């Protein structure tokens, strides 16, 4: 992976009721994993839904692109890696890679943020991209991202004072 923005990982254990008729994770279930990983990533940066609303907007999914490469089944632990790929105007593009994860062999990062040199143990099961719009909930219309918001998502935050709250670095 060569993405410049810091990567965040969320983990999900596949449940039996998430299977399709072939015994694989249902395609629609992957959307839930992607959305939950995006929410967890924002929360880890200090941008909870309440804080985003206080900034005057919410992220609304406009487009999903998903490549299903390999199946996952009940009992698998999935590592959903996500990162901000682009943020400009009212647009936020988020990329994802889903891998099978062995929780015994590889522990889970405490804060969800992966080290820059992290490499998944195996090939991806899914690659995805979501185009989000920053929308004024009262007007229902897209609006420009608040000043400084993109920098928090696109810049390495580990080890920066206040990073856990999504504060801007002084200077």
PDB file of C-alpha atoms in Angstrom:
ATOM      1  CA  UNK A   1       0.000   0.000   0.000  1.00  0.00           C
ATOM      2  CA  UNK A   2       1.354   3.414  -0.896  1.00  0.00           C
ATOM      3  CA  UNK A   3      -1.268   5.814   0.470  1.00  0.00           C
ATOM      4  CA  UNK A   4       0.153   8.890   2.168  1.00  0.00           C
ATOM      5  CA  UNK A   5      -2.616   9.496   4.699  1.00  0.00           C
ATOM      6  CA  UNK A   6      -2.452   7.565   7.971  1.00  0.00           C
ATOM      7  CA  UNK A   7      -4.319   4.278   7.931  1.00  0.00           C
ATOM      8  CA  UNK A   8      -6.835   3.198  10.532  1.00  0.00           C
ATOM      9  CA  UNK A   9      -8.033  -0.361  11.164  1.00  0.00           C
ATOM     10  CA  UNK A  10     -11.333  -1.589  12.541  1.00  0.00           C
ATOM     11  CA  UNK A  11     -11.993  -5.258  13.248  1.00  0.00           C
ATOM     12  CA  UNK A  12     -15.144  -7.308  12.756  1.00  0.00           C
ATOM     13  CA  UNK A  13     -15.874 -10.956  13.498  1.00  0.00           C
ATOM     14  CA  UNK A  14     -18.108 -12.340  10.759  1.00  0.00           C
ATOM     15  CA  UNK A  15     -21.392 -13.669  12.124  1.00  0.00           C
ATOM     16  CA  UNK A  16     -23.398 -16.576  10.701  1.00  0.00           C
ATOM     17  CA  UNK A  17     -26.401 -14.436   9.800  1.00  0.00           C
ATOM     18  CA  UNK A  18     -24.159 -12.331   7.514  1.00  0.00           C
ATOM     19  CA  UNK A  19     -23.682 -15.230   5.064  1.00  0.00           C
ATOM     20  CA  UNK A  20     -25.277 -15.601   1.652  1.00  0.00           C
ATOM     21  CA  UNK A  21     -26.566 -18.829   0.098  1.00  0.00           C
ATOM     22  CA  UNK A  22     -22.988 -19.843  -0.807  1.00  0.00           C
ATOM     23  CA  UNK A  23     -21.712 -19.480   2.758  1.00  0.00           C
ATOM     24  CA  UNK A  24     -19.799 -16.254   2.030  1.00  0.00           C
ATOM     25  CA  UNK A  25     -20.260 -12.826   3.568  1.00  0.00           C
ATOM     26  CA  UNK A  26     -23.174 -11.218   1.736  1.00  0.00           C
ATOM     27  CA  UNK A  27     -22.020  -8.374  -0.528  1.00  0.00           C
ATOM     28  CA  UNK A  28     -24.319  -5.875   1.192  1.00  0.00           C
ATOM     29  CA  UNK A  29     -22.785  -6.686   4.595  1.00  0.00           C
ATOM     30  CA  UNK A  30     -19.453  -5.289   3.423  1.00  0.00           C
ATOM     31  CA  UNK A  31     -21.108  -1.851   3.181  1.00  0.00           C
ATOM     32  CA  UNK A  32     -21.893  -2.058   6.905  1.00  0.00           C
ATOM     33  CA  UNK A  33     -18.275  -2.917   7.685  1.00  0.00           C
ATOM     34  CA  UNK A  34     -17.037  -0.001   5.554  1.00  0.00           C
ATOM     35  CA  UNK A  35     -19.389   2.498   7.156  1.00  0.00           C
ATOM     36  CA  UNK A  36     -18.587   1.331  10.693  1.00  0.00           C
ATOM     37  CA  UNK A  37     -14.842   1.562   9.971  1.00  0.00           C
ATOM     38  CA  UNK A  38     -15.305   5.129   8.665  1.00  0.00           C
ATOM     39  CA  UNK A  39     -17.265   6.102  11.787  1.00  0.00           C
ATOM     40  CA  UNK A  40     -14.664   4.499  14.080  1.00  0.00           C
ATOM     41  CA  UNK A  41     -11.857   6.311  12.228  1.00  0.00           C
ATOM     42  CA  UNK A  42     -13.609   9.678  12.583  1.00  0.00           C
ATOM     43  CA  UNK A  43     -14.315   8.993  16.253  1.00  0.00           C
ATOM     44  CA  UNK A  44     -10.628   8.121  16.832  1.00  0.00           C
ATOM     45  CA  UNK A  45      -9.680  11.496  15.336  1.00  0.00           C
ATOM     46  CA  UNK A  46     -12.138  13.209  17.698  1.00  0.00           C
ATOM     47  CA  UNK A  47     -14.785  13.859  15.070  1.00  0.00           C
ATOM     48  CA  UNK A  48     -17.839  12.157  16.502  1.00  0.00           C
ATOM     49  CA  UNK A  49     -21.180  12.628  14.785  1.00  0.00           C
ATOM     50  CA  UNK A  50     -22.043  15.253  17.423  1.00  0.00           C
ATOM     51  CA  UNK A  51     -18.819  17.180  16.782  1.00  0.00           C
ATOM     52  CA  UNK A  52     -19.333  17.060  13.015  1.00  0.00           C
ATOM     53  CA  UNK A  53     -22.872  18.372  13.482  1.00  0.00           C
ATOM     54  CA  UNK A  54     -21.487  21.199  15.638  1.00  0.00           C
ATOM     55  CA  UNK A  55     -19.224  22.072  12.686  1.00  0.00           C
ATOM     56  CA  UNK A  56     -22.375  22.448  10.586  1.00  0.00           C
ATOM     57  CA  UNK A  57     -22.433  19.307   8.506  1.00  0.00           C
ATOM     58  CA  UNK A  58     -22.497  15.569   8.133  1.00  0.00           C
ATOM     59  CA  UNK A  59     -20.859  13.199   5.688  1.00  0.00           C
ATOM     60  CA  UNK A  60     -23.341  11.566   3.287  1.00  0.00           C
ATOM     61  CA  UNK A  61     -22.304   8.682   1.018  1.00  0.00           C
ATOM     62  CA  UNK A  62     -22.700   9.600  -2.651  1.00  0.00           C
ATOM     63  CA  UNK A  63     -21.004   6.638  -4.332  1.00  0.00           C
ATOM     64  CA  UNK A  64     -19.527   3.268  -3.368  1.00  0.00           C
ATOM     65  CA  UNK A  65     -17.087   1.312  -5.511  1.00  0.00           C
ATOM     66  CA  UNK A  66     -16.414  -2.218  -4.265  1.00  0.00           C
ATOM     67  CA  UNK A  67     -14.237  -4.943  -5.735  1.00  0.00           C
ATOM     68  CA  UNK A  68     -14.941  -8.352  -4.199  1.00  0.00           C
ATOM     69  CA  UNK A  69     -11.718 -10.319  -4.601  1.00  0.00           C
ATOM     70  CA  UNK A  70     -11.941 -13.284  -2.182  1.00  0.00           C
ATOM     71  CA  UNK A  71     -14.697 -14.647   0.085  1.00  0.00           C
ATOM     72  CA  UNK A  72     -14.908 -14.430   3.867  1.00  0.00           C
ATOM     73  CA  UNK A  73     -16.981 -16.774   6.017  1.00  0.00           C
ATOM     74  CA  UNK A  74     -18.547 -16.987   9.459  1.00  0.00           C
ATOM     75  CA  UNK A  75     -15.944 -16.952  12.219  1.00  0.00           C
ATOM     76  CA  UNK A  76     -13.359 -14.996  10.215  1.00  0.00           C
ATOM     77  CA  UNK A  77     -11.990 -11.849  11.827  1.00  0.00           C
ATOM     78  CA  UNK A  78     -11.771  -9.083   9.263  1.00  0.00           C
ATOM     79  CA  UNK A  79      -9.438  -6.123   9.390  1.00  0.00           C
ATOM     80  CA  UNK A  80     -10.979  -3.156   7.605  1.00  0.00           C
ATOM     81  CA  UNK A  81      -8.207  -0.668   6.818  1.00  0.00           C
ATOM     82  CA  UNK A  82      -9.341   2.809   5.813  1.00  0.00           C
ATOM     83  CA  UNK A  83      -7.753   6.143   5.006  1.00  0.00           C
ATOM     84  CA  UNK A  84      -8.696   9.500   3.519  1.00  0.00           C
ATOM     85  CA  UNK A  85      -7.646   9.589  -0.122  1.00  0.00           C
ATOM     86  CA  UNK A  86      -8.811  13.079  -1.053  1.00  0.00           C
ATOM     87  CA  UNK A  87     -10.660  15.973   0.588  1.00  0.00           C
ATOM     88  CA  UNK A  88     -11.489  19.168  -1.284  1.00  0.00           C
ATOM     89  CA  UNK A  89     -14.493  21.439  -1.646  1.00  0.00           C
ATOM     90  CA  UNK A  90     -17.461  19.399  -0.409  1.00  0.00           C
ATOM     91  CA  UNK A  91     -15.883  16.065  -1.414  1.00  0.00           C
ATOM     92  CA  UNK A  92     -14.223  13.479   0.807  1.00  0.00           C
ATOM     93  CA  UNK A  93     -12.953  10.259  -0.771  1.00  0.00           C
ATOM     94  CA  UNK A  94     -12.160   7.361   1.541  1.00  0.00           C
ATOM     95  CA  UNK A  95     -10.382   4.158   0.486  1.00  0.00           C
ATOM     96  CA  UNK A  96     -10.595   0.750   2.145  1.00  0.00           C
ATOM     97  CA  UNK A  97      -8.930  -2.639   2.034  1.00  0.00           C
ATOM     98  CA  UNK A  98     -10.403  -5.612   3.881  1.00  0.00           C
ATOM     99  CA  UNK A  99      -8.108  -8.444   4.926  1.00  0.00           C
ATOM    100  CA  UNK A 100      -8.538 -11.622   6.923  1.00  0.00           C
ATOM    101  CA  UNK A 101      -6.892 -11.104  10.330  1.00  0.00           C
ATOM    102  CA  UNK A 102      -5.542 -13.631  12.794  1.00  0.00           C
ATOM    103  CA  UNK A 103      -6.091 -11.966  16.197  1.00  0.00           C
ATOM    104  CA  UNK A 104      -3.712 -14.461  17.854  1.00  0.00           C
ATOM    105  CA  UNK A 105      -0.814 -13.878  15.449  1.00  0.00           C
ATOM    106  CA  UNK A 106      -1.221 -10.113  15.144  1.00  0.00           C
ATOM    107  CA  UNK A 107      -2.484  -8.083  18.050  1.00  0.00           C
ATOM    108  CA  UNK A 108      -4.816  -5.164  17.583  1.00  0.00           C
ATOM    109  CA  UNK A 109      -3.477  -1.606  17.750  1.00  0.00           C
ATOM    110  CA  UNK A 110      -4.723   0.183  20.857  1.00  0.00           C
ATOM    111  CA  UNK A 111      -5.950   3.291  19.052  1.00  0.00           C
ATOM    112  CA  UNK A 112      -6.706   1.732  15.663  1.00  0.00           C
ATOM    113  CA  UNK A 113      -3.997   3.708  13.833  1.00  0.00           C
ATOM    114  CA  UNK A 114      -1.523   1.534  11.953  1.00  0.00           C
ATOM    115  CA  UNK A 115       2.213   2.263  11.846  1.00  0.00           C
ATOM    116  CA  UNK A 116       3.436   3.684   8.515  1.00  0.00           C
ATOM    117  CA  UNK A 117       5.368   0.481   7.760  1.00  0.00           C
ATOM    118  CA  UNK A 118       2.392  -1.821   8.447  1.00  0.00           C
ATOM    119  CA  UNK A 119       1.775  -4.527   5.843  1.00  0.00           C
ATOM    120  CA  UNK A 120      -1.242  -6.853   6.012  1.00  0.00           C
ATOM    121  CA  UNK A 121      -0.454 -10.550   6.416  1.00  0.00           C
ATOM    122  CA  UNK A 122      -2.318 -11.660   3.319  1.00  0.00           C
ATOM    123  CA  UNK A 123      -3.981 -10.502   0.141  1.00  0.00           C
ATOM    124  CA  UNK A 124      -7.063  -8.270   0.304  1.00  0.00           C
ATOM    125  CA  UNK A 125     -10.526  -9.790   0.266  1.00  0.00           C
ATOM    126  CA  UNK A 126     -12.139  -6.518  -0.738  1.00  0.00           C
ATOM    127  CA  UNK A 127     -10.961  -3.142  -2.045  1.00  0.00           C
ATOM    128  CA  UNK A 128     -13.390  -0.248  -1.897  1.00  0.00           C
ATOM    129  CA  UNK A 129     -13.776   3.504  -2.244  1.00  0.00           C
ATOM    130  CA  UNK A 130     -16.555   5.758  -1.036  1.00  0.00           C
ATOM    131  CA  UNK A 131     -17.212   9.290  -2.219  1.00  0.00           C
ATOM    132  CA  UNK A 132     -18.718  11.304   0.624  1.00  0.00           C
ATOM    133  CA  UNK A 133     -20.284  14.751   0.439  1.00  0.00           C
ATOM    134  CA  UNK A 134     -20.113  17.229   3.322  1.00  0.00           C
ATOM    135  CA  UNK A 135     -23.735  18.314   3.592  1.00  0.00           C
ATOM    136  CA  UNK A 136     -25.545  20.992   5.595  1.00  0.00           C
ATOM    137  CA  UNK A 137     -28.234  18.890   7.328  1.00  0.00           C
ATOM    138  CA  UNK A 138     -30.715  21.803   7.573  1.00  0.00           C
ATOM    139  CA  UNK A 139     -30.489  22.770   3.900  1.00  0.00           C
ATOM    140  CA  UNK A 140     -29.736  19.280   2.587  1.00  0.00           C
ATOM    141  CA  UNK A 141     -27.133  20.787   0.266  1.00  0.00           C
ATOM    142  CA  UNK A 142     -23.405  20.136  -0.101  1.00  0.00           C
ATOM    143  CA  UNK A 143     -21.093  22.773   1.317  1.00  0.00           C
ATOM    144  CA  UNK A 144     -17.337  23.293   1.561  1.00  0.00           C
ATOM    145  CA  UNK A 145     -15.519  21.271   4.192  1.00  0.00           C
ATOM    146  CA  UNK A 146     -14.731  23.326   7.306  1.00  0.00           C
ATOM    147  CA  UNK A 147     -11.277  24.890   7.368  1.00  0.00           C
ATOM    148  CA  UNK A 148      -8.689  22.497   8.778  1.00  0.00           C
ATOM    149  CA  UNK A 149     -10.881  19.376   8.676  1.00  0.00           C
ATOM    150  CA  UNK A 150      -9.036  17.819   5.730  1.00  0.00           C
ATOM    151  CA  UNK A 151      -5.662  18.299   7.414  1.00  0.00           C
ATOM    152  CA  UNK A 152      -6.748  16.180  10.363  1.00  0.00           C
ATOM    153  CA  UNK A 153      -7.732  13.263   8.123  1.00  0.00           C
ATOM    154  CA  UNK A 154      -4.853  13.563   5.655  1.00  0.00           C
ATOM    155  CA  UNK A 155      -1.964  14.138   8.088  1.00  0.00           C
ATOM    156  CA  UNK A 156      -0.279  11.635  10.383  1.00  0.00           C
ATOM    157  CA  UNK A 157      -1.804  12.217  13.819  1.00  0.00           C
ATOM    158  CA  UNK A 158       0.056   9.739  16.011  1.00  0.00           C
ATOM    159  CA  UNK A 159       2.256  11.385  18.602  1.00  0.00           C
ATOM    160  CA  UNK A 160       0.816  14.863  17.989  1.00  0.00           C
ATOM    161  CA  UNK A 161      -0.483  16.544  21.158  1.00  0.00           C
ATOM    162  CA  UNK A 162      -4.273  16.742  21.024  1.00  0.00           C
ATOM    163  CA  UNK A 163      -4.473  14.272  18.131  1.00  0.00           C
ATOM    164  CA  UNK A 164      -6.884  12.047  19.996  1.00  0.00           C
ATOM    165  CA  UNK A 165      -9.316  14.972  20.003  1.00  0.00           C
ATOM    166  CA  UNK A 166      -8.702  16.009  16.396  1.00  0.00           C
ATOM    167  CA  UNK A 167      -7.111  19.346  17.419  1.00  0.00           C
ATOM    168  CA  UNK A 168      -4.968  21.182  14.914  1.00  0.00           C
ATOM    169  CA  UNK A 169      -1.250  21.276  15.537  1.00  0.00           C
ATOM    170  CA  UNK A 170      -0.060  24.769  16.424  1.00  0.00           C
ATOM    171  CA  UNK A 171       2.496  26.486  14.246  1.00  0.00           C
TER     172      UNK A 171
END
